[in-house]
Short mmCIF file of C-alpha atoms in Angstrom, two decimals:
data_model
loop_
_atom_site.label_atom_id
_atom_site.label_comp_id
_atom_site.label_asym_id
_atom_site.label_seq_id
_atom_site.Cartn_x
_atom_site.Cartn_y
_atom_site.Cartn_z
CA MET A 1 6.25 62.62 -21.48
CA GLU A 2 2.72 61.31 -21.12
CA LYS A 3 1.81 57.81 -22.28
CA VAL A 4 -0.84 57.74 -24.99
CA SER A 5 -2.95 54.94 -26.38
CA LYS A 6 -2.24 53.25 -29.70
CA ALA A 7 -5.63 54.31 -31.08
CA ASN A 8 -4.75 57.93 -30.40
CA ARG A 9 -1.47 57.63 -32.27
CA PHE A 10 -3.19 55.82 -35.13
CA VAL A 11 -5.77 58.55 -35.54
CA TYR A 12 -3.02 61.17 -35.49
CA ALA A 13 -1.09 59.37 -38.23
CA PHE A 14 -4.28 58.98 -40.26
CA LEU A 15 -5.11 62.68 -39.99
CA ILE A 16 -1.62 63.72 -41.06
CA PHE A 17 -1.68 61.35 -44.02
CA ILE A 18 -5.13 62.33 -45.26
CA VAL A 19 -4.11 66.00 -45.21
CA ILE A 20 -0.94 65.19 -47.18
CA TRP A 21 -2.98 63.09 -49.63
CA CYS A 22 -5.37 65.98 -50.22
CA GLY A 23 -2.33 68.11 -50.99
CA PHE A 24 -1.10 65.49 -53.47
CA THR A 25 -4.36 65.15 -55.34
CA PHE A 26 -5.80 68.65 -55.36
CA SER A 27 -5.42 70.80 -58.43
CA PRO A 28 -7.35 73.99 -59.20
CA GLY A 29 -9.43 72.74 -62.12
CA ILE A 30 -10.63 69.55 -60.44
CA ARG A 31 -14.36 68.73 -60.40
CA PRO A 32 -16.05 68.00 -57.03
CA GLU A 33 -17.17 64.47 -57.91
CA GLN A 34 -13.72 63.72 -59.27
CA TYR A 35 -12.21 64.94 -56.04
CA LEU A 36 -14.60 62.77 -54.05
CA GLU A 37 -13.13 59.69 -55.71
CA GLU A 38 -9.62 60.84 -54.88
CA PHE A 39 -10.67 61.50 -51.31
CA LEU A 40 -12.19 58.04 -50.90
CA ALA A 41 -9.01 56.42 -52.18
CA GLY A 42 -7.10 58.75 -49.87
CA ILE A 43 -9.01 57.47 -46.85
CA VAL A 44 -8.17 53.88 -47.75
CA PHE A 45 -4.48 54.57 -48.41
CA SER A 46 -4.08 56.77 -45.36
CA LEU A 47 -5.51 53.96 -43.22
CA ILE A 48 -3.02 51.52 -44.75
CA ALA A 49 -0.05 53.87 -44.40
CA ALA A 50 -1.10 54.69 -40.83
CA ALA A 51 -1.35 50.99 -40.00
CA PHE A 52 2.22 50.54 -41.21
CA SER A 53 3.76 53.51 -39.52
CA TYR A 54 1.74 54.93 -36.61
CA GLU A 55 4.18 53.43 -34.12
CA HIS A 56 7.09 55.10 -35.84
CA LEU A 57 5.43 58.41 -36.59
CA SER A 58 4.67 59.80 -33.15
CA GLN A 59 4.97 59.14 -29.45
CA ARG A 60 2.28 61.55 -28.35
CA GLY A 61 -0.39 61.13 -30.99
CA LEU A 62 -3.06 63.80 -31.07
CA TYR A 63 -1.41 65.78 -28.27
CA ASN A 64 0.99 67.01 -30.94
CA LEU A 65 -1.86 69.07 -32.34
CA SER A 66 -2.57 71.04 -29.19
CA PRO A 67 -3.13 74.75 -29.98
CA HIS A 68 -0.20 75.74 -27.76
CA ARG A 69 2.24 73.63 -29.78
CA VAL A 70 0.84 74.66 -33.15
CA TRP A 71 0.94 78.34 -32.15
CA TRP A 72 4.57 78.15 -31.05
CA PHE A 73 5.45 76.27 -34.20
CA LEU A 74 3.90 79.00 -36.35
CA LYS A 75 5.83 81.59 -34.38
CA TYR A 76 9.00 79.57 -34.91
CA ILE A 77 8.81 79.63 -38.73
CA PRO A 78 9.61 83.36 -39.24
CA VAL A 79 12.33 83.19 -36.59
CA PHE A 80 13.93 80.29 -38.43
CA ILE A 81 13.68 81.93 -41.84
CA TRP A 82 15.21 85.15 -40.53
CA ALA A 83 18.07 83.22 -38.92
CA MET A 84 18.64 81.41 -42.19
CA ILE A 85 18.85 84.65 -44.20
CA LYS A 86 21.27 86.17 -41.68
CA ALA A 87 23.47 83.10 -41.62
CA ASN A 88 23.57 82.84 -45.42
CA LEU A 89 24.69 86.44 -45.71
CA ASP A 90 27.31 85.77 -43.04
CA VAL A 91 28.72 82.83 -44.99
CA ALA A 92 28.64 84.85 -48.23
CA TYR A 93 30.68 87.52 -46.45
CA ARG A 94 33.22 84.95 -45.28
CA VAL A 95 33.54 83.50 -48.77
CA LEU A 96 33.90 86.84 -50.56
CA HIS A 97 36.19 88.55 -48.04
CA PRO A 98 39.78 88.51 -49.38
CA ALA A 99 41.25 87.58 -46.00
CA ARG A 100 38.79 84.70 -45.72
CA PRO A 101 38.01 85.06 -42.01
CA ILE A 102 37.33 81.47 -41.05
CA ARG A 103 38.33 79.63 -37.92
CA PRO A 104 36.82 76.18 -38.25
CA GLY A 105 36.40 73.85 -35.32
CA ILE A 106 34.13 71.39 -33.61
CA VAL A 107 32.35 72.53 -30.46
CA ARG A 108 30.19 70.62 -28.03
CA ILE A 109 26.98 72.16 -26.72
CA ARG A 110 24.17 70.84 -24.54
CA THR A 111 20.41 71.03 -24.91
CA ASP A 112 17.48 70.69 -22.52
CA ILE A 113 15.16 69.16 -25.11
CA LYS A 114 14.31 65.57 -24.23
CA SER A 115 12.07 64.31 -27.03
CA PRO A 116 13.89 62.69 -29.99
CA VAL A 117 11.85 64.59 -32.56
CA GLY A 118 12.63 67.85 -30.79
CA LYS A 119 16.31 66.99 -30.89
CA LEU A 120 16.00 66.21 -34.59
CA ALA A 121 14.28 69.55 -35.22
CA LEU A 122 16.99 71.43 -33.34
CA ALA A 123 19.73 69.53 -35.16
CA ASN A 124 18.18 70.31 -38.52
CA SER A 125 17.67 73.96 -37.62
CA ILE A 126 21.35 74.19 -36.70
CA THR A 127 22.42 72.44 -39.89
CA LEU A 128 20.16 74.49 -42.16
CA THR A 129 21.56 77.77 -40.90
CA PRO A 130 24.89 77.84 -42.74
CA GLY A 131 28.08 78.13 -40.79
CA THR A 132 27.04 75.50 -38.29
CA MET A 133 26.53 71.82 -38.90
CA THR A 134 25.40 69.11 -36.51
CA MET A 135 27.80 66.18 -36.69
CA GLN A 136 26.65 63.90 -33.93
CA ILE A 137 24.13 63.80 -31.10
CA VAL A 138 24.97 61.81 -28.00
CA ASP A 139 22.22 62.01 -25.38
CA ASP A 140 21.93 65.73 -24.68
CA LYS A 141 25.26 66.69 -26.26
CA TYR A 142 25.53 68.08 -29.75
CA TYR A 143 28.83 68.07 -31.63
CA ILE A 144 28.79 70.95 -34.03
CA HIS A 145 31.16 71.98 -36.77
CA TRP A 146 31.45 75.75 -36.77
CA ILE A 147 32.85 77.85 -39.59
CA TYR A 148 34.16 80.48 -37.19
CA VAL A 149 34.55 79.42 -33.58
CA HIS A 150 33.51 82.58 -31.77
CA SER A 151 33.70 81.00 -28.35
CA GLU A 152 35.17 77.83 -26.91
CA ASP A 153 33.02 77.94 -23.81
CA GLU A 154 30.24 75.34 -23.87
CA LYS A 155 27.50 77.59 -22.50
CA GLU A 156 28.37 80.65 -24.52
CA ALA A 157 28.77 78.70 -27.75
CA GLY A 158 25.46 76.99 -27.09
CA GLU A 159 23.78 80.36 -26.63
CA MET A 160 25.19 81.57 -29.95
CA ILE A 161 24.31 78.46 -31.92
CA LYS A 162 20.97 77.32 -30.59
CA GLY A 163 19.88 80.33 -28.57
CA GLU A 164 17.41 81.56 -31.15
CA PHE A 165 15.75 78.21 -31.72
CA GLU A 166 15.71 76.35 -28.45
CA PRO A 167 12.99 78.27 -26.55
CA TYR A 168 10.56 77.82 -29.44
CA LEU A 169 11.36 74.17 -30.03
CA LYS A 170 11.05 73.47 -26.33
CA GLU A 171 7.52 74.83 -26.36
CA VAL A 172 6.68 72.84 -29.48
CA PHE A 173 8.11 69.48 -28.54
CA GLU A 174 8.12 69.27 -24.76
CA MET B 1 47.73 44.45 -77.25
CA LYS B 2 44.51 43.42 -75.52
CA ARG B 3 43.67 47.02 -74.75
CA ILE B 4 44.18 48.16 -78.31
CA LEU B 5 42.00 45.31 -79.54
CA ALA B 6 39.28 46.22 -77.07
CA ALA B 7 39.44 49.86 -78.06
CA VAL B 8 39.21 49.01 -81.77
CA LEU B 9 36.24 46.74 -81.08
CA ALA B 10 34.48 49.45 -79.07
CA ILE B 11 35.01 51.99 -81.85
CA LEU B 12 33.70 49.51 -84.43
CA ILE B 13 30.57 48.84 -82.36
CA PHE B 14 30.06 52.56 -81.90
CA ILE B 15 30.29 53.15 -85.66
CA VAL B 16 27.77 50.40 -86.36
CA PHE B 17 25.31 51.84 -83.84
CA ALA B 18 25.82 55.38 -85.10
CA LEU B 19 25.08 54.27 -88.65
CA ALA B 20 21.96 52.46 -87.50
CA PHE B 21 20.69 55.35 -85.40
CA ALA B 22 21.30 57.83 -88.18
CA LYS B 23 18.37 56.31 -90.05
CA ILE B 24 15.83 56.75 -87.25
CA PRO B 25 13.68 59.81 -87.91
CA PHE B 26 13.82 61.46 -84.49
CA GLY B 27 11.37 64.29 -84.09
CA GLU B 28 9.85 63.98 -87.52
CA LYS B 29 6.23 63.60 -88.41
CA MET B 30 4.76 60.30 -87.35
CA SER B 31 3.59 59.38 -90.82
CA THR B 32 7.21 58.91 -91.85
CA TYR B 33 7.49 55.95 -89.45
CA PRO B 34 7.43 52.60 -91.22
CA ASN B 35 3.94 51.22 -91.27
CA TYR B 36 4.05 48.15 -89.06
CA THR B 37 0.36 47.37 -89.15
CA GLU B 38 -0.21 47.09 -92.87
CA PRO B 39 -2.50 44.06 -92.94
CA LEU B 40 -4.89 45.15 -90.18
CA LEU B 41 -8.41 45.00 -91.50
CA ASN B 42 -10.15 47.49 -89.22
CA SER B 43 -10.61 51.18 -89.81
CA THR B 44 -7.22 52.10 -88.38
CA SER B 45 -5.27 50.05 -90.88
CA ASN B 46 -3.57 53.01 -92.51
CA MET B 47 -1.90 54.17 -89.33
CA SER B 48 1.44 53.26 -87.95
CA LEU B 49 1.36 51.59 -84.55
CA PRO B 50 2.46 54.58 -82.42
CA GLN B 51 -0.02 56.76 -84.25
CA HIS B 52 -2.76 54.27 -83.50
CA TYR B 53 -1.92 54.26 -79.79
CA LEU B 54 -2.00 58.02 -79.56
CA THR B 55 -5.19 58.42 -81.58
CA TYR B 56 -7.32 55.59 -80.24
CA GLY B 57 -5.57 54.73 -76.97
CA LYS B 58 -7.79 56.84 -74.77
CA LYS B 59 -10.95 55.45 -76.35
CA GLU B 60 -9.79 51.84 -76.30
CA THR B 61 -8.36 51.69 -72.79
CA GLY B 62 -9.80 54.65 -70.87
CA ALA B 63 -6.35 55.59 -69.57
CA THR B 64 -4.89 59.05 -70.07
CA ASN B 65 -1.34 57.85 -69.51
CA MET B 66 -0.48 56.14 -72.80
CA VAL B 67 2.60 54.39 -71.42
CA THR B 68 0.40 52.70 -68.85
CA ALA B 69 -2.17 51.86 -71.47
CA ILE B 70 0.48 50.12 -73.55
CA VAL B 71 2.25 48.41 -70.66
CA VAL B 72 -0.83 47.07 -68.89
CA ASP B 73 -3.49 46.90 -71.58
CA TYR B 74 -2.11 46.52 -75.12
CA ARG B 75 1.03 44.67 -74.04
CA GLY B 76 -0.12 43.15 -70.76
CA PHE B 77 1.74 39.90 -71.33
CA ASP B 78 5.11 41.66 -71.23
CA THR B 79 4.33 43.12 -67.83
CA LEU B 80 3.27 39.73 -66.55
CA GLY B 81 6.64 38.45 -67.73
CA GLU B 82 8.48 41.30 -66.02
CA VAL B 83 6.69 40.64 -62.76
CA THR B 84 7.66 36.99 -63.09
CA VAL B 85 11.31 37.94 -63.69
CA LEU B 86 11.29 40.06 -60.54
CA PHE B 87 9.68 37.25 -58.59
CA LEU B 88 12.37 34.85 -59.79
CA ALA B 89 15.07 37.36 -58.85
CA ALA B 90 13.64 37.63 -55.34
CA THR B 91 13.42 33.86 -55.03
CA GLY B 92 16.95 33.47 -56.38
CA VAL B 93 18.41 35.96 -53.92
CA GLY B 94 16.47 34.28 -51.13
CA SER B 95 17.79 30.84 -51.99
CA LEU B 96 21.38 32.05 -52.53
CA MET B 97 21.50 33.97 -49.27
CA TYR B 98 19.80 31.29 -47.22
CA VAL B 99 21.89 30.02 -44.34
CA GLU B 100 20.97 27.21 -41.99
CA ASP B 101 22.57 28.42 -38.76
CA LYS B 102 21.99 32.12 -38.75
CA GLN B 103 25.14 33.92 -37.79
CA ARG B 104 24.44 37.25 -36.20
CA ARG B 105 26.31 40.14 -37.66
CA ARG B 106 27.19 43.00 -35.38
CA VAL B 107 26.09 46.36 -36.70
CA ARG B 108 27.02 49.73 -35.32
CA LYS B 109 24.27 51.98 -34.07
CA SER B 110 23.59 54.89 -36.39
CA ASN B 111 23.23 58.56 -35.65
CA ALA B 112 20.29 59.80 -33.57
CA VAL B 113 19.36 62.22 -36.35
CA VAL B 114 19.20 59.41 -38.89
CA GLU B 115 17.13 57.18 -36.61
CA THR B 116 14.50 59.75 -35.70
CA GLY B 117 14.37 61.14 -39.21
CA SER B 118 13.82 57.80 -40.88
CA LYS B 119 11.13 56.92 -38.34
CA LEU B 120 9.32 60.14 -39.21
CA LEU B 121 9.69 59.74 -42.96
CA PHE B 122 8.71 56.07 -43.16
CA GLY B 123 4.93 56.60 -43.24
CA PHE B 124 5.11 59.47 -45.70
CA ILE B 125 7.17 57.46 -48.16
CA ILE B 126 4.67 54.59 -47.98
CA LEU B 127 1.83 57.01 -48.62
CA PHE B 128 3.63 58.51 -51.60
CA GLY B 129 4.36 55.05 -53.03
CA GLY B 130 0.65 54.27 -52.79
CA TYR B 131 -0.15 57.55 -54.47
CA ILE B 132 2.15 56.70 -57.38
CA PHE B 133 0.73 53.28 -58.13
CA ILE B 134 -2.95 54.12 -57.65
CA HIS B 135 -2.59 57.01 -60.10
CA GLY B 136 -0.71 54.94 -62.69
CA HIS B 137 -3.34 55.51 -65.39
CA LEU B 138 -3.43 59.29 -64.86
CA THR B 139 0.08 60.49 -64.03
CA PRO B 140 3.59 59.28 -64.82
CA GLY B 141 4.66 56.31 -62.78
CA GLY B 142 2.78 53.15 -62.03
CA GLY B 143 3.23 49.86 -60.28
CA PHE B 144 6.98 49.47 -60.61
CA PRO B 145 8.05 52.95 -59.43
CA GLY B 146 5.42 52.91 -56.68
CA GLY B 147 6.57 49.52 -55.44
CA ALA B 148 10.21 50.63 -55.53
CA VAL B 149 9.33 53.73 -53.49
CA ILE B 150 7.60 51.58 -50.88
CA ALA B 151 10.59 49.24 -50.74
CA SER B 152 12.85 52.27 -50.27
CA ALA B 153 10.84 53.17 -47.15
CA PHE B 154 11.64 49.77 -45.71
CA LEU B 155 15.27 50.07 -46.83
CA LEU B 156 15.44 53.30 -44.84
CA LEU B 157 14.37 51.49 -41.67
CA TYR B 158 16.78 48.64 -42.41
CA LEU B 159 19.66 51.10 -42.69
CA ALA B 160 18.68 53.19 -39.68
CA TYR B 161 17.88 50.34 -37.28
CA PRO B 162 20.25 47.46 -36.76
CA LYS B 163 17.46 45.29 -35.38
CA PHE B 164 14.68 46.08 -37.82
CA HIS B 165 13.19 43.12 -39.64
CA ALA B 166 10.17 42.97 -41.91
CA ASN B 167 7.95 40.00 -41.16
CA HIS B 168 8.82 37.30 -43.69
CA LYS B 169 5.48 35.53 -43.65
CA ARG B 170 3.54 38.73 -44.20
CA LEU B 171 5.86 39.70 -47.05
CA ASN B 172 5.29 36.34 -48.72
CA VAL B 173 1.53 36.54 -48.24
CA SER B 174 1.20 40.05 -49.68
CA GLU B 175 3.49 39.14 -52.58
CA SER B 176 1.55 36.00 -53.45
CA LEU B 177 -1.84 37.67 -53.07
CA ALA B 178 -0.80 40.52 -55.34
CA GLY B 179 0.54 38.11 -57.97
CA LEU B 180 -2.65 36.08 -57.76
CA THR B 181 -4.74 39.22 -58.22
CA TYR B 182 -2.93 39.99 -61.45
CA VAL B 183 -3.44 36.49 -62.85
CA ILE B 184 -7.06 36.30 -61.68
CA VAL B 185 -7.88 39.62 -63.35
CA GLY B 186 -6.33 38.24 -66.52
CA LEU B 187 -8.30 35.00 -66.27
CA LEU B 188 -11.52 36.90 -65.61
CA GLY B 189 -10.91 38.70 -68.87
CA LEU B 190 -10.49 35.33 -70.54
CA VAL B 191 -13.76 34.07 -69.06
CA LEU B 192 -15.83 37.20 -69.67
CA ALA B 193 -14.56 38.31 -73.04
CA GLY B 194 -12.38 35.63 -74.50
CA TYR B 195 -8.97 37.32 -74.17
CA PHE B 196 -6.45 36.93 -71.42
CA LEU B 197 -6.05 40.31 -69.63
CA TYR B 198 -9.07 41.72 -71.45
CA ASN B 199 -10.12 45.09 -70.04
CA PHE B 200 -13.61 44.06 -68.89
CA LEU B 201 -14.42 46.73 -66.29
CA PRO B 202 -16.22 49.93 -67.35
CA PHE B 203 -13.82 52.64 -68.50
CA GLY B 204 -15.50 55.49 -66.64
CA ILE B 205 -14.60 59.05 -67.51
CA PRO B 206 -10.94 59.66 -68.39
CA THR B 207 -8.95 61.68 -65.80
CA TYR B 208 -11.21 60.38 -63.02
CA LEU B 209 -9.56 58.12 -60.48
CA PHE B 210 -12.02 55.27 -60.98
CA SER B 211 -11.49 54.93 -64.71
CA ALA B 212 -9.55 52.89 -67.25
CA GLY B 213 -11.12 49.56 -66.28
CA VAL B 214 -8.70 47.01 -64.90
CA ILE B 215 -5.54 49.14 -65.17
CA PRO B 216 -5.66 50.62 -61.62
CA VAL B 217 -6.45 47.17 -60.19
CA ILE B 218 -3.49 45.58 -61.94
CA TYR B 219 -1.19 48.45 -61.04
CA THR B 220 -2.16 48.25 -57.39
CA ALA B 221 -1.37 44.54 -57.47
CA ILE B 222 1.97 45.19 -59.19
CA GLY B 223 2.82 47.96 -56.72
CA VAL B 224 2.21 45.73 -53.71
CA LYS B 225 4.06 42.86 -55.36
CA VAL B 226 7.12 44.87 -56.36
CA GLY B 227 7.22 46.57 -52.96
CA SER B 228 7.17 43.34 -51.00
CA GLU B 229 9.59 41.61 -53.39
CA LEU B 230 12.22 44.34 -53.21
CA THR B 231 11.82 44.48 -49.44
CA GLY B 232 12.33 40.72 -49.38
CA ILE B 233 15.52 41.07 -51.45
CA VAL B 234 16.84 43.76 -49.09
CA ASP B 235 15.93 41.58 -46.12
CA ALA B 236 17.74 38.57 -47.55
CA MET B 237 20.84 40.60 -48.39
CA MET B 238 21.00 42.23 -44.97
CA GLY B 239 21.15 38.84 -43.30
CA VAL B 240 20.58 38.44 -39.59
CA ARG B 241 21.98 41.29 -37.58
CA GLU B 242 22.37 42.11 -33.97
#
């Protein structure tokens, strides 16, 4: 991971915050001069919030906004939503089925993602698709509670759990 | 025997309160409220107090949020008292938890998900806290909720990181400066118009951000003050950790 200057990270934090602020304050009927006031206050508050938190917010600063990363992130969104719909239906099937076909267990899988935020994103993707839940991350190992343990092999289980997400997240966060 | 006595007492208190509440005209027309402001000599003398606030509040304070108008403008002294109470609470906790030789407490490292997540969220929570208290005169909220939100951002870091510590001196400086701002704004009102906490700035146009005179200034001060005070309380209660 490349080292970036503090100024770069500060500007990145500021940009993110000012965009969020505009989202907070915009409403359809707002007058332009009224919005200008909001925007000025937004600049001041974004600078303050960025001063507090730019060291926490990002390691790579503006490099996070490279077109490659943004493009892969946009591609990731439909993949994630589709996986979520599938997994929800799967859990609904397991709940409604009279025989209740569950085989709960905790499996350990490994990931190649190095950046902490990437690991967080993968963990949250796994948790948000029902049936799997991230319990603990130790270095590159994920401990995952699975509603139906399809496979006890580390590699195979990893493919089934994170296979859909990992290639995308690797492009976004590495 | 004690339990029966306590139960009887509780039932008695409940009956008394129920009888008292039964007389309050919830949801009825405002004119049926008792008229608290009978002897007022100005043009609004025939109105009850809540009716007066709702009818003339916007004109008299410039704020669209009537709760804010009452808390900071009409009844500014109460808020000054509340801020003082909070300050005393922070000081009290600080003096009770003070220890001469600081014993380090060992804290277990938390989950990687929690650590990274709270790092990411920290800035956004601060921004949202700022949004709440700067828009106190327009939207629900104000200095106290905004300050509490900001303190919760710091609490998040305290819980996620065993070694995190907010800088004590900076906390004290921001707290004192914010408190001073409140009092100075009040004194300026006294100098310029003859009332403590008089709303001397121009009201501007309601629903604009720069409106309602001194209310946004005071709420910003309260937000910063409450935020740094609650963070100080959390810091004192956490003690020194390793």
